[in-house]
């Protein structure tokens, strides 16, 4: 589990850490939206200026963020290669059968790579600086308007926060079970496909058994404390929109406007 | 062959903000056929230490040697099976490792992985189910129909089935009732005395340490704070206190008496017999007037 940086929270008290989760999520989406409108060097430059500003204000190290890219490395390599070999237009540098490397293909491959980097890094900043439960609270608050059409926002939010809360627990548990089975002679991740599939059983059965038992315990505990679905529950953690959220939003919107002015 | 640690360091999640050095400069020797108790405050690195002994974790620097097999930071993950066969590991709450349809199959799982024949593994399962104190009729039941204590014994049988020479147990009695605890400890003592297995027991039960162990390793903050016989360890009352460790009840009682003026020239007694003897010597008719 050591490599799992994407999607983990690091405690801190930077500007970004202290922002409202709602504004962080909205601005992340806005940023991704912005990226798709960038289409020349200047506009990509602007996108990365905004990104570096966010990195600085979140006080996370760039090296650490780059590590977060690792799990998605192959996806990036694959997409970029497809662009390199199948992208058409402009001067042709090399061609063989249906494959060709062209000027436009290279440019769009580079841009796609930049998009990937920017999107993943911004979402990593979001998850590194926001507690999972804050994300759940934020989602609930943002989805509230959907209550008008009887969408079960609260139930969804509860499911989300329970799920987020137990992801680390389940990962720990999986690690422990794997260790126990390794000690009993299981080789995870080696041998042929058939052997590897076989090693999944001694991991998954105990994991599911524990998860079901735990789910039952939680349900009982919630019942015992009188949890009822769909009542207008008050919040222990209130989300408060602060000045820093307004300032950040202004910066992002401003960058968005500039981007529209400088793109082709 | 003994187990030795030479300048072993270990860090969890190195090179991340979550990096945590859990072991620092560990130097140890654990002799064959010894019964070693590993004690220490919670988070002191006990579980991390024992996982070095079957290469579930590999040192960040330094060497671990088990039966002449070397484990170094760059040790290959392949062919660790012979090592893991020799070093049986009973984890905390081992009942979480059960998964087979029947108890028998689960006990046979380890031995079959280590290349034992089906017939031999089955023989072991039948022998072990009674050895761990369960009825043979349970062999064909699903492990998930058993009680927690029964499941734990099945799990222990599953580890013993591979016939390890070294048996490591991480708090094997936690969460059991007093009788269940006693039965597990009796089993461990039996394995030590009659089958001459090297035992390494991680525990918070100081009574078990004095009763069974011949050597104690005290961990504190990822370092070995002290090693010695139970007598040596438990006689340094103030030192134990500064390392957040309890005394066995008997020794605690004796220490209280000592503070009131009793004398224990042979050191604080570790069990009731020794305590009773020491007290009776001092409250003999002549001494009685001294202490009221
Ligand atoms: N997977 C992990 N990742 C990061 N840190 C860990 C991990 N496992 C343990 N640690 C840390 O390493 C230190 C030693 O942990 P370890 O489990 O070895 O302690 P312990 O002595 O067995 O404690 P206990 O008596 O509670 O079982 C602790 O500070 C713990 O927080
Ligand atoms: Mg432990």
PDB file of N, CA, C and O in Angstrom, chain A residues 1-2 5 8-11 64 67 173 176-177 179-187 190 201-202 205-206 209-210, chain B residues 13-18 51 54 56 77 81 84 87 89 91 96-99 106-107 109-110 113-114 144 158-159:
ATOM      1  N   UNK A   1       0.840  -1.203   0.000  1.00  0.00           N
ATOM      2  CA  UNK A   1       0.000   0.000   0.000  1.00  0.00           C
ATOM      3  C   UNK A   1       0.878   1.258   0.000  1.00  0.00           C
ATOM      4  O   UNK A   1       0.389   2.363   0.017  1.00  0.00           O
ATOM      5  N   UNK A   2       2.197   1.037   0.034  1.00  0.00           N
ATOM      6  CA  UNK A   2       3.099   2.161   0.205  1.00  0.00           C
ATOM      7  C   UNK A   2       3.004   3.181  -0.916  1.00  0.00           C
ATOM      8  O   UNK A   2       3.227   4.355  -0.716  1.00  0.00           O
ATOM      9  N   UNK A   5      -0.407   7.145  -3.063  1.00  0.00           N
ATOM     10  CA  UNK A   5      -0.414   8.527  -2.623  1.00  0.00           C
ATOM     11  C   UNK A   5      -1.652   9.230  -3.150  1.00  0.00           C
ATOM     12  O   UNK A   5      -2.300   9.994  -2.461  1.00  0.00           O
ATOM     13  N   UNK A   8      -4.874  10.284  -0.828  1.00  0.00           N
ATOM     14  CA  UNK A   8      -4.612  10.244   0.611  1.00  0.00           C
ATOM     15  C   UNK A   8      -4.495  11.628   1.192  1.00  0.00           C
ATOM     16  O   UNK A   8      -4.075  12.562   0.526  1.00  0.00           O
ATOM     17  N   UNK A   9      -4.861  11.740   2.432  1.00  0.00           N
ATOM     18  CA  UNK A   9      -4.857  13.032   3.088  1.00  0.00           C
ATOM     19  C   UNK A   9      -3.583  13.205   3.904  1.00  0.00           C
ATOM     20  O   UNK A   9      -3.162  12.297   4.612  1.00  0.00           O
ATOM     21  N   UNK A  10      -2.939  14.364   3.757  1.00  0.00           N
ATOM     22  CA  UNK A  10      -1.823  14.698   4.635  1.00  0.00           C
ATOM     23  C   UNK A  10      -2.233  15.869   5.515  1.00  0.00           C
ATOM     24  O   UNK A  10      -2.565  16.937   5.002  1.00  0.00           O
ATOM     25  N   UNK A  11      -2.214  15.690   6.828  1.00  0.00           N
ATOM     26  CA  UNK A  11      -2.622  16.779   7.714  1.00  0.00           C
ATOM     27  C   UNK A  11      -1.762  18.013   7.491  1.00  0.00           C
ATOM     28  O   UNK A  11      -0.577  17.909   7.160  1.00  0.00           O
ATOM     29  N   UNK A  64       6.600  14.936  -4.336  1.00  0.00           N
ATOM     30  CA  UNK A  64       5.599  14.055  -3.762  1.00  0.00           C
ATOM     31  C   UNK A  64       4.402  13.921  -4.687  1.00  0.00           C
ATOM     32  O   UNK A  64       3.857  12.837  -4.877  1.00  0.00           O
ATOM     33  N   UNK A  67       5.094  11.610  -7.498  1.00  0.00           N
ATOM     34  CA  UNK A  67       4.958  10.212  -7.106  1.00  0.00           C
ATOM     35  C   UNK A  67       3.523   9.743  -7.243  1.00  0.00           C
ATOM     36  O   UNK A  67       3.262   8.594  -7.562  1.00  0.00           O
ATOM     37  N   UNK A 173      -6.606  -4.136   6.708  1.00  0.00           N
ATOM     38  CA  UNK A 173      -7.011  -5.501   6.946  1.00  0.00           C
ATOM     39  C   UNK A 173      -6.517  -6.415   5.828  1.00  0.00           C
ATOM     40  O   UNK A 173      -6.019  -7.507   6.086  1.00  0.00           O
ATOM     41  N   UNK A 176      -2.990  -7.196   6.385  1.00  0.00           N
ATOM     42  CA  UNK A 176      -2.773  -8.170   7.458  1.00  0.00           C
ATOM     43  C   UNK A 176      -3.083  -9.590   6.982  1.00  0.00           C
ATOM     44  O   UNK A 176      -2.346 -10.528   7.275  1.00  0.00           O
ATOM     45  N   UNK A 177      -4.193  -9.725   6.260  1.00  0.00           N
ATOM     46  CA  UNK A 177      -4.566 -11.059   5.795  1.00  0.00           C
ATOM     47  C   UNK A 177      -3.521 -11.568   4.800  1.00  0.00           C
ATOM     48  O   UNK A 177      -3.108 -12.730   4.850  1.00  0.00           O
ATOM     49  N   UNK A 179      -0.390 -10.809   4.742  1.00  0.00           N
ATOM     50  CA  UNK A 179       0.782 -11.215   5.514  1.00  0.00           C
ATOM     51  C   UNK A 179       0.591 -12.596   6.124  1.00  0.00           C
ATOM     52  O   UNK A 179       1.484 -13.436   6.073  1.00  0.00           O
ATOM     53  N   UNK A 180      -0.599 -12.800   6.702  1.00  0.00           N
ATOM     54  CA  UNK A 180      -0.848 -14.087   7.348  1.00  0.00           C
ATOM     55  C   UNK A 180      -0.783 -15.217   6.320  1.00  0.00           C
ATOM     56  O   UNK A 180      -0.209 -16.274   6.582  1.00  0.00           O
ATOM     57  N   UNK A 181      -1.349 -14.990   5.131  1.00  0.00           N
ATOM     58  CA  UNK A 181      -1.322 -16.052   4.123  1.00  0.00           C
ATOM     59  C   UNK A 181       0.075 -16.226   3.537  1.00  0.00           C
ATOM     60  O   UNK A 181       0.472 -17.336   3.195  1.00  0.00           O
ATOM     61  N   UNK A 182       0.830 -15.142   3.436  1.00  0.00           N
ATOM     62  CA  UNK A 182       2.219 -15.259   2.987  1.00  0.00           C
ATOM     63  C   UNK A 182       2.992 -16.134   3.945  1.00  0.00           C
ATOM     64  O   UNK A 182       3.778 -16.980   3.542  1.00  0.00           O
ATOM     65  N   UNK A 183       2.751 -15.912   5.240  1.00  0.00           N
ATOM     66  CA  UNK A 183       3.444 -16.715   6.244  1.00  0.00           C
ATOM     67  C   UNK A 183       3.059 -18.183   6.106  1.00  0.00           C
ATOM     68  O   UNK A 183       3.793 -19.070   6.520  1.00  0.00           O
ATOM     69  N   UNK A 184       1.894 -18.442   5.502  1.00  0.00           N
ATOM     70  CA  UNK A 184       1.480 -19.829   5.278  1.00  0.00           C
ATOM     71  C   UNK A 184       1.854 -20.293   3.871  1.00  0.00           C
ATOM     72  O   UNK A 184       1.296 -21.250   3.351  1.00  0.00           O
ATOM     73  N   UNK A 185       2.770 -19.596   3.236  1.00  0.00           N
ATOM     74  CA  UNK A 185       3.332 -20.099   1.996  1.00  0.00           C
ATOM     75  C   UNK A 185       2.672 -19.639   0.713  1.00  0.00           C
ATOM     76  O   UNK A 185       2.938 -20.197  -0.344  1.00  0.00           O
ATOM     77  N   UNK A 186       1.797 -18.622   0.787  1.00  0.00           N
ATOM     78  CA  UNK A 186       1.197 -18.108  -0.450  1.00  0.00           C
ATOM     79  C   UNK A 186       2.164 -17.111  -1.085  1.00  0.00           C
ATOM     80  O   UNK A 186       2.745 -16.284  -0.398  1.00  0.00           O
ATOM     81  N   UNK A 187       2.323 -17.191  -2.401  1.00  0.00           N
ATOM     82  CA  UNK A 187       3.140 -16.226  -3.132  1.00  0.00           C
ATOM     83  C   UNK A 187       2.218 -15.303  -3.897  1.00  0.00           C
ATOM     84  O   UNK A 187       1.758 -15.643  -4.974  1.00  0.00           O
ATOM     85  N   UNK A 190       2.986 -13.849  -8.073  1.00  0.00           N
ATOM     86  CA  UNK A 190       3.999 -14.567  -8.838  1.00  0.00           C
ATOM     87  C   UNK A 190       3.358 -15.828  -9.410  1.00  0.00           C
ATOM     88  O   UNK A 190       2.294 -16.235  -8.976  1.00  0.00           O
ATOM     89  N   UNK A 201      -8.404 -16.100  -3.556  1.00  0.00           N
ATOM     90  CA  UNK A 201      -9.416 -16.679  -2.665  1.00  0.00           C
ATOM     91  C   UNK A 201      -9.053 -16.535  -1.180  1.00  0.00           C
ATOM     92  O   UNK A 201      -9.859 -16.038  -0.400  1.00  0.00           O
ATOM     93  N   UNK A 202      -7.837 -16.942  -0.783  1.00  0.00           N
ATOM     94  CA  UNK A 202      -7.497 -16.809   0.645  1.00  0.00           C
ATOM     95  C   UNK A 202      -7.439 -15.363   1.117  1.00  0.00           C
ATOM     96  O   UNK A 202      -7.430 -15.109   2.311  1.00  0.00           O
ATOM     97  N   UNK A 205     -11.929 -14.046   0.740  1.00  0.00           N
ATOM     98  CA  UNK A 205     -12.948 -14.611   1.638  1.00  0.00           C
ATOM     99  C   UNK A 205     -12.855 -14.019   3.039  1.00  0.00           C
ATOM    100  O   UNK A 205     -13.845 -13.509   3.556  1.00  0.00           O
ATOM    101  N   UNK A 206     -11.659 -14.026   3.660  1.00  0.00           N
ATOM    102  CA  UNK A 206     -11.612 -13.403   4.991  1.00  0.00           C
ATOM    103  C   UNK A 206     -11.933 -11.910   4.951  1.00  0.00           C
ATOM    104  O   UNK A 206     -12.581 -11.392   5.853  1.00  0.00           O
ATOM    105  N   UNK A 209     -15.678 -11.594   4.769  1.00  0.00           N
ATOM    106  CA  UNK A 209     -16.255 -12.009   6.049  1.00  0.00           C
ATOM    107  C   UNK A 209     -16.150 -10.864   7.046  1.00  0.00           C
ATOM    108  O   UNK A 209     -17.119 -10.499   7.696  1.00  0.00           O
ATOM    109  N   UNK A 210     -14.946 -10.285   7.166  1.00  0.00           N
ATOM    110  CA  UNK A 210     -14.739  -9.206   8.123  1.00  0.00           C
ATOM    111  C   UNK A 210     -15.570  -7.983   7.772  1.00  0.00           C
ATOM    112  O   UNK A 210     -16.137  -7.343   8.648  1.00  0.00           O
TER     113      UNK A 210
ATOM    114  N   UNK B  13       7.020   2.990   4.815  1.00  0.00           N
ATOM    115  CA  UNK B  13       6.763   3.990   3.780  1.00  0.00           C
ATOM    116  C   UNK B  13       7.911   4.979   3.621  1.00  0.00           C
ATOM    117  O   UNK B  13       7.711   6.184   3.785  1.00  0.00           O
ATOM    118  N   UNK B  14       9.098   4.483   3.329  1.00  0.00           N
ATOM    119  CA  UNK B  14      10.244   5.372   3.206  1.00  0.00           C
ATOM    120  C   UNK B  14      10.040   6.391   2.081  1.00  0.00           C
ATOM    121  O   UNK B  14       9.327   6.130   1.117  1.00  0.00           O
ATOM    122  N   UNK B  15      10.677   7.547   2.240  1.00  0.00           N
ATOM    123  CA  UNK B  15      10.634   8.622   1.240  1.00  0.00           C
ATOM    124  C   UNK B  15       9.250   9.165   0.947  1.00  0.00           C
ATOM    125  O   UNK B  15       8.953   9.580  -0.164  1.00  0.00           O
ATOM    126  N   UNK B  16       8.377   9.138   1.933  1.00  0.00           N
ATOM    127  CA  UNK B  16       7.098   9.825   1.797  1.00  0.00           C
ATOM    128  C   UNK B  16       6.916  10.639   3.076  1.00  0.00           C
ATOM    129  O   UNK B  16       7.626  10.430   4.044  1.00  0.00           O
ATOM    130  N   UNK B  17       5.947  11.556   3.066  1.00  0.00           N
ATOM    131  CA  UNK B  17       5.686  12.291   4.316  1.00  0.00           C
ATOM    132  C   UNK B  17       5.210  11.369   5.436  1.00  0.00           C
ATOM    133  O   UNK B  17       5.197  11.752   6.592  1.00  0.00           O
ATOM    134  N   UNK B  18       4.799  10.141   5.066  1.00  0.00           N
ATOM    135  CA  UNK B  18       4.321   9.211   6.081  1.00  0.00           C
ATOM    136  C   UNK B  18       5.439   8.340   6.630  1.00  0.00           C
ATOM    137  O   UNK B  18       5.205   7.430   7.419  1.00  0.00           O
ATOM    138  N   UNK B  51       8.127  -9.512  12.239  1.00  0.00           N
ATOM    139  CA  UNK B  51       7.904  -9.731  10.811  1.00  0.00           C
ATOM    140  C   UNK B  51       9.195  -9.713  10.001  1.00  0.00           C
ATOM    141  O   UNK B  51       9.202 -10.063   8.826  1.00  0.00           O
ATOM    142  N   UNK B  54      10.539 -13.632   9.295  1.00  0.00           N
ATOM    143  CA  UNK B  54      10.222 -14.508   8.167  1.00  0.00           C
ATOM    144  C   UNK B  54      10.118 -13.701   6.880  1.00  0.00           C
ATOM    145  O   UNK B  54       9.438 -14.085   5.948  1.00  0.00           O
ATOM    146  N   UNK B  56       8.603 -11.101   5.993  1.00  0.00           N
ATOM    147  CA  UNK B  56       7.407 -10.393   5.549  1.00  0.00           C
ATOM    148  C   UNK B  56       7.767  -8.931   5.388  1.00  0.00           C
ATOM    149  O   UNK B  56       7.256  -8.227   4.529  1.00  0.00           O
ATOM    150  N   UNK B  77      12.434 -11.635  -3.315  1.00  0.00           N
ATOM    151  CA  UNK B  77      11.196 -12.165  -2.752  1.00  0.00           C
ATOM    152  C   UNK B  77      10.953 -13.621  -3.122  1.00  0.00           C
ATOM    153  O   UNK B  77      10.077 -14.267  -2.579  1.00  0.00           O
ATOM    154  N   UNK B  81      10.081 -19.460   0.591  1.00  0.00           N
ATOM    155  CA  UNK B  81       9.222 -20.495   1.172  1.00  0.00           C
ATOM    156  C   UNK B  81       9.924 -21.366   2.214  1.00  0.00           C
ATOM    157  O   UNK B  81       9.359 -21.622   3.272  1.00  0.00           O
ATOM    158  N   UNK B  84       9.932 -19.507   5.372  1.00  0.00           N
ATOM    159  CA  UNK B  84       8.616 -19.339   5.988  1.00  0.00           C
ATOM    160  C   UNK B  84       8.054 -20.657   6.497  1.00  0.00           C
ATOM    161  O   UNK B  84       7.175 -20.665   7.351  1.00  0.00           O
ATOM    162  N   UNK B  87       9.736 -20.916   9.978  1.00  0.00           N
ATOM    163  CA  UNK B  87       9.313 -19.928  10.963  1.00  0.00           C
ATOM    164  C   UNK B  87       7.796 -19.819  10.924  1.00  0.00           C
ATOM    165  O   UNK B  87       7.232 -19.172  10.056  1.00  0.00           O
ATOM    166  N   UNK B  89       4.294 -18.399  12.010  1.00  0.00           N
ATOM    167  CA  UNK B  89       3.911 -17.091  12.563  1.00  0.00           C
ATOM    168  C   UNK B  89       2.429 -17.065  12.858  1.00  0.00           C
ATOM    169  O   UNK B  89       1.605 -17.215  11.964  1.00  0.00           O
ATOM    170  N   UNK B  91      -0.323 -14.657  13.869  1.00  0.00           N
ATOM    171  CA  UNK B  91      -0.564 -13.223  13.976  1.00  0.00           C
ATOM    172  C   UNK B  91      -1.582 -12.921  15.056  1.00  0.00           C
ATOM    173  O   UNK B  91      -2.265 -13.804  15.554  1.00  0.00           O
ATOM    174  N   UNK B  96      -8.709 -14.404  11.654  1.00  0.00           N
ATOM    175  CA  UNK B  96      -9.029 -13.670  10.423  1.00  0.00           C
ATOM    176  C   UNK B  96      -8.382 -14.265   9.182  1.00  0.00           C
ATOM    177  O   UNK B  96      -8.613 -13.781   8.088  1.00  0.00           O
ATOM    178  N   UNK B  97      -7.534 -15.247   9.334  1.00  0.00           N
ATOM    179  CA  UNK B  97      -6.873 -15.807   8.161  1.00  0.00           C
ATOM    180  C   UNK B  97      -7.586 -17.044   7.630  1.00  0.00           C
ATOM    181  O   UNK B  97      -7.196 -17.595   6.617  1.00  0.00           O
ATOM    182  N   UNK B  98      -8.634 -17.502   8.335  1.00  0.00           N
ATOM    183  CA  UNK B  98      -9.319 -18.720   7.900  1.00  0.00           C
ATOM    184  C   UNK B  98     -10.147 -18.428   6.659  1.00  0.00           C
ATOM    185  O   UNK B  98     -10.757 -17.373   6.547  1.00  0.00           O
ATOM    186  N   UNK B  99     -10.177 -19.356   5.726  1.00  0.00           N
ATOM    187  CA  UNK B  99     -10.977 -19.105   4.521  1.00  0.00           C
ATOM    188  C   UNK B  99     -11.525 -20.358   3.867  1.00  0.00           C
ATOM    189  O   UNK B  99     -12.409 -20.268   3.035  1.00  0.00           O
ATOM    190  N   UNK B 106      -8.453 -26.052   5.857  1.00  0.00           N
ATOM    191  CA  UNK B 106      -7.722 -24.856   6.260  1.00  0.00           C
ATOM    192  C   UNK B 106      -6.421 -25.213   6.964  1.00  0.00           C
ATOM    193  O   UNK B 106      -5.390 -24.582   6.744  1.00  0.00           O
ATOM    194  N   UNK B 107      -6.465 -26.226   7.791  1.00  0.00           N
ATOM    195  CA  UNK B 107      -5.224 -26.636   8.471  1.00  0.00           C
ATOM    196  C   UNK B 107      -4.217 -27.156   7.450  1.00  0.00           C
ATOM    197  O   UNK B 107      -3.010 -26.951   7.571  1.00  0.00           O
ATOM    198  N   UNK B 109      -3.843 -26.156   4.425  1.00  0.00           N
ATOM    199  CA  UNK B 109      -3.469 -25.150   3.424  1.00  0.00           C
ATOM    200  C   UNK B 109      -1.974 -24.818   3.433  1.00  0.00           C
ATOM    201  O   UNK B 109      -1.300 -24.866   2.397  1.00  0.00           O
ATOM    202  N   UNK B 110      -1.439 -24.504   4.624  1.00  0.00           N
ATOM    203  CA  UNK B 110      -0.018 -24.156   4.730  1.00  0.00           C
ATOM    204  C   UNK B 110       0.897 -25.281   4.262  1.00  0.00           C
ATOM    205  O   UNK B 110       1.721 -25.102   3.355  1.00  0.00           O
ATOM    206  N   UNK B 113       1.006 -25.734   0.598  1.00  0.00           N
ATOM    207  CA  UNK B 113       1.779 -24.677  -0.057  1.00  0.00           C
ATOM    208  C   UNK B 113       3.271 -24.937   0.035  1.00  0.00           C
ATOM    209  O   UNK B 113       4.033 -24.578  -0.856  1.00  0.00           O
ATOM    210  N   UNK B 114       3.674 -25.517   1.166  1.00  0.00           N
ATOM    211  CA  UNK B 114       5.102 -25.749   1.368  1.00  0.00           C
ATOM    212  C   UNK B 114       5.548 -27.083   0.778  1.00  0.00           C
ATOM    213  O   UNK B 114       6.653 -27.541   1.041  1.00  0.00           O
ATOM    214  N   UNK B 144     -16.212 -21.042   9.782  1.00  0.00           N
ATOM    215  CA  UNK B 144     -16.993 -19.862  10.148  1.00  0.00           C
ATOM    216  C   UNK B 144     -18.165 -20.199  11.066  1.00  0.00           C
ATOM    217  O   UNK B 144     -18.872 -19.313  11.527  1.00  0.00           O
ATOM    218  N   UNK B 158      -3.286 -24.532  11.995  1.00  0.00           N
ATOM    219  CA  UNK B 158      -2.912 -24.309  10.605  1.00  0.00           C
ATOM    220  C   UNK B 158      -1.475 -23.859  10.464  1.00  0.00           C
ATOM    221  O   UNK B 158      -0.825 -24.116   9.450  1.00  0.00           O
ATOM    222  N   UNK B 159      -0.966 -23.148  11.468  1.00  0.00           N
ATOM    223  CA  UNK B 159       0.435 -22.726  11.425  1.00  0.00           C
ATOM    224  C   UNK B 159       1.344 -23.888  11.826  1.00  0.00           C
ATOM    225  O   UNK B 159       2.368 -24.142  11.192  1.00  0.00           O
TER     226      UNK B 159
END
